[in-house]
PDB file of C-alpha atoms in Angstrom:
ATOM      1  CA  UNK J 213    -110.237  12.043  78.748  1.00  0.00           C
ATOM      2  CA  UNK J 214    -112.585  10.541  81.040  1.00  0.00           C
ATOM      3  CA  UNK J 215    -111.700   7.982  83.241  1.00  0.00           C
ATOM      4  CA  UNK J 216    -113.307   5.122  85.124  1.00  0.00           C
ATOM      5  CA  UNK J 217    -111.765   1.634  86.432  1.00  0.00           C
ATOM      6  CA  UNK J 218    -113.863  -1.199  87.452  1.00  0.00           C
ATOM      7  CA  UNK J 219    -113.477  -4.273  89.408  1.00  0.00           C
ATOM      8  CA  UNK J 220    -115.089  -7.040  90.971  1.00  0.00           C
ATOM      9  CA  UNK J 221    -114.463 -10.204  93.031  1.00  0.00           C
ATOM     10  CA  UNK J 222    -117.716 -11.486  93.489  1.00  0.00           C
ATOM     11  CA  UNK J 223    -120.276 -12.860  91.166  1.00  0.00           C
ATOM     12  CA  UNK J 224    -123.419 -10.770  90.229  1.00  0.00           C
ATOM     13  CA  UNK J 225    -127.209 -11.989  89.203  1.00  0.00           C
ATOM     14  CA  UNK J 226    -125.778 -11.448  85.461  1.00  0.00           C
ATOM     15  CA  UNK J 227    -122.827 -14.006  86.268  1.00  0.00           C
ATOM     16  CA  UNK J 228    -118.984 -13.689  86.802  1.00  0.00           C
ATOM     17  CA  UNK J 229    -117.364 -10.248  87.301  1.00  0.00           C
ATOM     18  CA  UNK J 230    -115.932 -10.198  83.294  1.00  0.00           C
ATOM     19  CA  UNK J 231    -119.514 -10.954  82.776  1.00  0.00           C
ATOM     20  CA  UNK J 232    -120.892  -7.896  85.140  1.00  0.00           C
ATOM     21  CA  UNK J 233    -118.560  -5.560  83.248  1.00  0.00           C
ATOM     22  CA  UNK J 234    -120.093  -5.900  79.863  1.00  0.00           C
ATOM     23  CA  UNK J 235    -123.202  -5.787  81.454  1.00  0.00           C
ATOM     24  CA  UNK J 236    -122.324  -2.450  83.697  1.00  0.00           C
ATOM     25  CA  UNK J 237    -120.691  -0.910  80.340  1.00  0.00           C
ATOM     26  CA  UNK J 238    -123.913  -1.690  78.454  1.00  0.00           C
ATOM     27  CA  UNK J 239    -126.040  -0.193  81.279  1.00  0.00           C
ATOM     28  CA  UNK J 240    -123.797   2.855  81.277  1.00  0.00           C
ATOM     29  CA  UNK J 241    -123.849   2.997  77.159  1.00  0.00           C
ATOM     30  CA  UNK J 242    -127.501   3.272  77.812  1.00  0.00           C
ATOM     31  CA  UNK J 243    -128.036   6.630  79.925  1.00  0.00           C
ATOM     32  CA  UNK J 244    -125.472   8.182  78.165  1.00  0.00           C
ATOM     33  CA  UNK J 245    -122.054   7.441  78.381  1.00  0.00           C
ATOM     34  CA  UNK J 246    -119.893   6.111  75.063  1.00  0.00           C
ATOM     35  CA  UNK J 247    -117.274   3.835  76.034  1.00  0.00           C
ATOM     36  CA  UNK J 248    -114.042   4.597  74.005  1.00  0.00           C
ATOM     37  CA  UNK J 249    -111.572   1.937  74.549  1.00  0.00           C
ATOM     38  CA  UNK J 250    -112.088  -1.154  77.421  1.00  0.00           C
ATOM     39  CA  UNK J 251    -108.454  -2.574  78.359  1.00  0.00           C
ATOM     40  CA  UNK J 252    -108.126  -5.972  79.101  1.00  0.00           C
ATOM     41  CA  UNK J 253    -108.766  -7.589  82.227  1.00  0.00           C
ATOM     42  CA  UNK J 254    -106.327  -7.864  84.766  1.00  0.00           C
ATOM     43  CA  UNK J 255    -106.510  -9.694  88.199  1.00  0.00           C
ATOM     44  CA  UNK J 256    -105.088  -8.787  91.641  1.00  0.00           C
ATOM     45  CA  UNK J 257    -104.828  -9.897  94.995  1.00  0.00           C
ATOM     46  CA  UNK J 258    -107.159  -8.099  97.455  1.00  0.00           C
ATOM     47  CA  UNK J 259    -105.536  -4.743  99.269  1.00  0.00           C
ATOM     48  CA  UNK J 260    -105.167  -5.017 102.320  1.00  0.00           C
ATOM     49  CA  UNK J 261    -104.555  -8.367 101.629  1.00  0.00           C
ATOM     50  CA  UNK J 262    -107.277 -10.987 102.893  1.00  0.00           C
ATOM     51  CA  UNK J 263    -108.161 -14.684 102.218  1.00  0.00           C
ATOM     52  CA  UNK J 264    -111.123 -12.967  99.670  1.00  0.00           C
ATOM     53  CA  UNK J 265    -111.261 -13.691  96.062  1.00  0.00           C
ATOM     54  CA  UNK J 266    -108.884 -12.280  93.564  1.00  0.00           C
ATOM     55  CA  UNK J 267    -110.302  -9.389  91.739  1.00  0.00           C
ATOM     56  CA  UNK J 268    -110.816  -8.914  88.105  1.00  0.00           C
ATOM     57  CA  UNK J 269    -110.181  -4.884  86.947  1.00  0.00           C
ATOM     58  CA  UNK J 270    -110.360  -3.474  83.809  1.00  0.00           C
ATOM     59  CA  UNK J 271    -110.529   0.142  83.205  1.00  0.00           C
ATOM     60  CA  UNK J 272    -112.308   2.330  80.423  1.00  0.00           C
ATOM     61  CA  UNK J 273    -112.041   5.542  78.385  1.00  0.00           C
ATOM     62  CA  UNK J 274    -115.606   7.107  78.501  1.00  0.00           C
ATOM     63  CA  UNK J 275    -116.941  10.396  76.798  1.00  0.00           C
ATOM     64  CA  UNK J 276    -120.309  12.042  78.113  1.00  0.00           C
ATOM     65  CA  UNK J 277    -122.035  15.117  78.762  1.00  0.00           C
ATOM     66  CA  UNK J 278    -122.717  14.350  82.621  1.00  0.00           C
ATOM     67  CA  UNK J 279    -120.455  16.450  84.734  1.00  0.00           C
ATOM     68  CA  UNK J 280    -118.072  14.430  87.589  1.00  0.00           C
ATOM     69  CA  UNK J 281    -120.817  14.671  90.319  1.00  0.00           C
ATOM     70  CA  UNK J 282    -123.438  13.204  88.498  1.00  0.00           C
ATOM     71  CA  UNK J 283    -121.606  10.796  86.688  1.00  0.00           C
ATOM     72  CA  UNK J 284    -120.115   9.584  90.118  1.00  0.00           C
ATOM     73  CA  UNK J 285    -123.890   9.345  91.262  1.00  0.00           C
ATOM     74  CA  UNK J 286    -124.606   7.398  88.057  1.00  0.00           C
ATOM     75  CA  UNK J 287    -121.409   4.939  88.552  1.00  0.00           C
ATOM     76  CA  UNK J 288    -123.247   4.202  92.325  1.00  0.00           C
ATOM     77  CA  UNK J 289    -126.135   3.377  91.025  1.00  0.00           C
ATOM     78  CA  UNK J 290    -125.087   1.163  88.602  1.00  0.00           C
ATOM     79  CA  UNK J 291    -122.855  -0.469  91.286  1.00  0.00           C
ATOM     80  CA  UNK J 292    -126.159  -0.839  93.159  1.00  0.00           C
ATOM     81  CA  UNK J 293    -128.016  -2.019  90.207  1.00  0.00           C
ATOM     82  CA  UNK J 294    -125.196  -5.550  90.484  1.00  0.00           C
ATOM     83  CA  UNK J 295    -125.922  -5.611  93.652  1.00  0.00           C
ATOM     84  CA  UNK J 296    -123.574  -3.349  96.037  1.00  0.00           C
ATOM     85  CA  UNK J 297    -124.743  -1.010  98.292  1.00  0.00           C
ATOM     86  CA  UNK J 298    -122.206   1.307  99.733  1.00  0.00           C
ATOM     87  CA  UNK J 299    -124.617   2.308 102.553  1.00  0.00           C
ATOM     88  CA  UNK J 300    -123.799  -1.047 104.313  1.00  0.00           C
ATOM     89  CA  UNK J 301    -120.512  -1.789 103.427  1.00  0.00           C
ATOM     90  CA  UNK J 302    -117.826  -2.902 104.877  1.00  0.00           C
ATOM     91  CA  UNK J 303    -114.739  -0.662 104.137  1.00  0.00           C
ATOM     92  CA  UNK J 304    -112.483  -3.036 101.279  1.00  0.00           C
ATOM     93  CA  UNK J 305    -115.045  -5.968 101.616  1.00  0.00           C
ATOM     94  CA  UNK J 306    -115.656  -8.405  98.913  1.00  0.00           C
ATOM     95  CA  UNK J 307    -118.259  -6.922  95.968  1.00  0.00           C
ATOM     96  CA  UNK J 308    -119.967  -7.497  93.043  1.00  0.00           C
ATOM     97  CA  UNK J 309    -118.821  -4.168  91.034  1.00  0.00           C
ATOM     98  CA  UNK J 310    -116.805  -1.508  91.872  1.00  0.00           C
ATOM     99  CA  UNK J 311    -116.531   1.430  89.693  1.00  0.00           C
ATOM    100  CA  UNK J 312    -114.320   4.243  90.180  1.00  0.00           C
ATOM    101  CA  UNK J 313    -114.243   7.400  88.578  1.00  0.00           C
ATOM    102  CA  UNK J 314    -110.426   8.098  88.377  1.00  0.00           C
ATOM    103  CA  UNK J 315    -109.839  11.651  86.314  1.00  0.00           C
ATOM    104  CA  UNK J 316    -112.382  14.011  84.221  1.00  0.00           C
ATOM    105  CA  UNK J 317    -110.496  15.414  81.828  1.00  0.00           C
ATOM    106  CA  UNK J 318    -107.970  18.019  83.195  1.00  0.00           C
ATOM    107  CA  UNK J 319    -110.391  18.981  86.106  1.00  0.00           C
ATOM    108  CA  UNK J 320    -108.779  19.124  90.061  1.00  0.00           C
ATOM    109  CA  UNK J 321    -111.532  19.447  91.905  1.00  0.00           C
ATOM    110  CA  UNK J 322    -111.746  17.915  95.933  1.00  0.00           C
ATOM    111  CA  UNK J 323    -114.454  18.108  98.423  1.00  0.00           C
ATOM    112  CA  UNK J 324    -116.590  15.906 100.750  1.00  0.00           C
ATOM    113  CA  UNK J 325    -118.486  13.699  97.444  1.00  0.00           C
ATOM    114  CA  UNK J 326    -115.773  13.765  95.192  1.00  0.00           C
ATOM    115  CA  UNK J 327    -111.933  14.026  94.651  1.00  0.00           C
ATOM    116  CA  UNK J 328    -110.575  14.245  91.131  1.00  0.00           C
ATOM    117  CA  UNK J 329    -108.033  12.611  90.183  1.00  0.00           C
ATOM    118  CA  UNK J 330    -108.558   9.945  92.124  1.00  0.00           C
ATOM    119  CA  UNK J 331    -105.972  10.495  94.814  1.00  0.00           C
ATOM    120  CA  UNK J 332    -104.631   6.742  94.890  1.00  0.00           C
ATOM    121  CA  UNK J 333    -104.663   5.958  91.423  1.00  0.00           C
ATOM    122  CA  UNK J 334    -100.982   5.937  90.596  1.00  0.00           C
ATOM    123  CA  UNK J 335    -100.526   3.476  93.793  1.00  0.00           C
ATOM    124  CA  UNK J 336    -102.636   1.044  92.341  1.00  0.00           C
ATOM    125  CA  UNK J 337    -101.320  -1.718  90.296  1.00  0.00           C
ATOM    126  CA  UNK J 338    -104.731  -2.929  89.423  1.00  0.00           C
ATOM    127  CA  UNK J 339    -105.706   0.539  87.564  1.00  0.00           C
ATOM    128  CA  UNK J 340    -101.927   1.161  86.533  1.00  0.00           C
ATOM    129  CA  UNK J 341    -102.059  -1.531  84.824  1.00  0.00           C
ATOM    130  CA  UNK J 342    -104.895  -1.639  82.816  1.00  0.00           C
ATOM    131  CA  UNK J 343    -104.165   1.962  82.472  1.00  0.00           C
ATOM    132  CA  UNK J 344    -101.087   1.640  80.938  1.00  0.00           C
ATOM    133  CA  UNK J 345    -103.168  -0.253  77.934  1.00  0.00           C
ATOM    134  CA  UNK J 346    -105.251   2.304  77.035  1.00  0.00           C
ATOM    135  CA  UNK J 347    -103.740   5.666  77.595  1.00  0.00           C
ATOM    136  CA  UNK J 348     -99.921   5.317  78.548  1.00  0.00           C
ATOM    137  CA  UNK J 349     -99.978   9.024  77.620  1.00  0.00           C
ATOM    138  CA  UNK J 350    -102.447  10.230  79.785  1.00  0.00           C
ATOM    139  CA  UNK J 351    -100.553  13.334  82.033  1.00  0.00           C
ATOM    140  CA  UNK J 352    -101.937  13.207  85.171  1.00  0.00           C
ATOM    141  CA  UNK J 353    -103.028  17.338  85.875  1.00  0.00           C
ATOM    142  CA  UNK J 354    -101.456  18.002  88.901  1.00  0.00           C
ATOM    143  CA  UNK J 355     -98.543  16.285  89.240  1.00  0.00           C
ATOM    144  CA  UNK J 356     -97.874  15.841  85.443  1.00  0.00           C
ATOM    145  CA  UNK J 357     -96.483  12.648  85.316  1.00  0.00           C
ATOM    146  CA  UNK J 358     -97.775   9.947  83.050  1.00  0.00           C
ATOM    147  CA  UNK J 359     -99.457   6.311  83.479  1.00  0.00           C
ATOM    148  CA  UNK J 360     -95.512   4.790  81.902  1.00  0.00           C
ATOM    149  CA  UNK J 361     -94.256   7.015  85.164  1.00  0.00           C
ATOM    150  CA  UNK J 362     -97.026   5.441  87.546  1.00  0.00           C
ATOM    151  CA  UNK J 363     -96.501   2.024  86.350  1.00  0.00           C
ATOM    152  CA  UNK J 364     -92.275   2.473  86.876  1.00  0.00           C
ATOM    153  CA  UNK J 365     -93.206   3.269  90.505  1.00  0.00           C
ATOM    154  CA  UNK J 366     -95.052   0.557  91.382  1.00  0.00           C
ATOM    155  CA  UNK J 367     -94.057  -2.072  93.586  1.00  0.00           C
ATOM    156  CA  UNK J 368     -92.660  -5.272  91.885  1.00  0.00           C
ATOM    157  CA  UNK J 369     -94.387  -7.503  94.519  1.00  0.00           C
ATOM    158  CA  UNK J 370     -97.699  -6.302  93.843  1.00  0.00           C
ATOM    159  CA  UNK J 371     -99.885  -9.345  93.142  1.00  0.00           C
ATOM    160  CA  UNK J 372    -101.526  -8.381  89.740  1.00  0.00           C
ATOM    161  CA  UNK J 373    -102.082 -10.770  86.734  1.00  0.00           C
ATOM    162  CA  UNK J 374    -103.527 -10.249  82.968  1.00  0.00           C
ATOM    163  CA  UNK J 375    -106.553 -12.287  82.992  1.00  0.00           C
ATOM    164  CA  UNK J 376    -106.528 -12.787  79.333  1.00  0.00           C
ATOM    165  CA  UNK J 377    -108.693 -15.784  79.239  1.00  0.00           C
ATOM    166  CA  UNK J 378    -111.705 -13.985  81.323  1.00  0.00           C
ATOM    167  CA  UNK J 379    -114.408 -12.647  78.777  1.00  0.00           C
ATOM    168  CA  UNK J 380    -115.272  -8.844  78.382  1.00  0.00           C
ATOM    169  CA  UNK J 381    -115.324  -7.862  74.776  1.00  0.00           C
ATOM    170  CA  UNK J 382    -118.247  -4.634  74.977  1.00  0.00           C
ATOM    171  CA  UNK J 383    -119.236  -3.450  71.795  1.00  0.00           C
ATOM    172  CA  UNK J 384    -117.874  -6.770  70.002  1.00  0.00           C
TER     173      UNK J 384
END
């Protein structure tokens, strides 16, 4: 199971961040990547919290043949194709996409470009949550605990919302 969690807080030429999702998800559809199942969108408050926008996440079950490095390349350059350059960035400023690739399969791999899983996942309400939509299953390959586990850990004040209203429906 491949893995990959977007989010967004700031509009992008294509419109509102539900509305740069579809359009990221088709872009990815088209240089090979199959989305499997989209979960709903979720907001959350910005971490570290700031007087930004709320965020809109979602996250995605993805099947390809493009191994973690150059799928992570091809996630950037989406991001960059909405308008984000990581070059320039600010460290947790405001953005037009954000997507993170969060596990490959069972793979445990860490070094300078990538780190698989994603090392903060399970602290993060907005990909718990979404998470726990999808793939509540999902064992996470080194410390074998599931997304229901992740989700019981998380902090009750975390600021995170379902969205429900917001429009992504890929593939509909």
């Amino acid at each position: 199971m491949i893995i990959i969690a977007l989010g967004a807080n700031l509009p992008s030429f294509v419109g509102l961040p539900e509305q740069t999702f579809n359009a990221a998800l088709s872009s990815l559809s088209n240089q090979g990547v199959r989305i499997v199942a989209l979960s709903s969108i979720w907001g959350s408050a910005p971490v570290p919290a700031s007087d930004q926008p709320h965020y809109r996440n979602a996250t995605a079950l993805i099947e390809t043949d493009v191994e973690p490095r150059e799928l992570l390349t091809l996630l950037h350059n989406v991001e960059k194709d909405f308008g984000r350059d990581r070059a320039y960035e600010v460290r947790n400023a405001a953005r037009t996409l954000d997507l993170d690739l969060i596990a490959y399969n069972d793979l445990v791999l860490e070094n300078d470009d990538i780190i698989l899983p994603h090392p903060r996942m399970h602290e993060r309400s907005f990909v718990v949550f979404p998470l726990l939509e999808i793939a509540p299953t999902w064992i996470h390959p080194e410390n074998k605990r599931t997304v229901k586990d992740f989700y019981n850990d998380l902090y009750p004040d975390d600021e995170i919302y379902s969205a429900q209203n917001a429009y992504c429906k890929f593939g509909s």
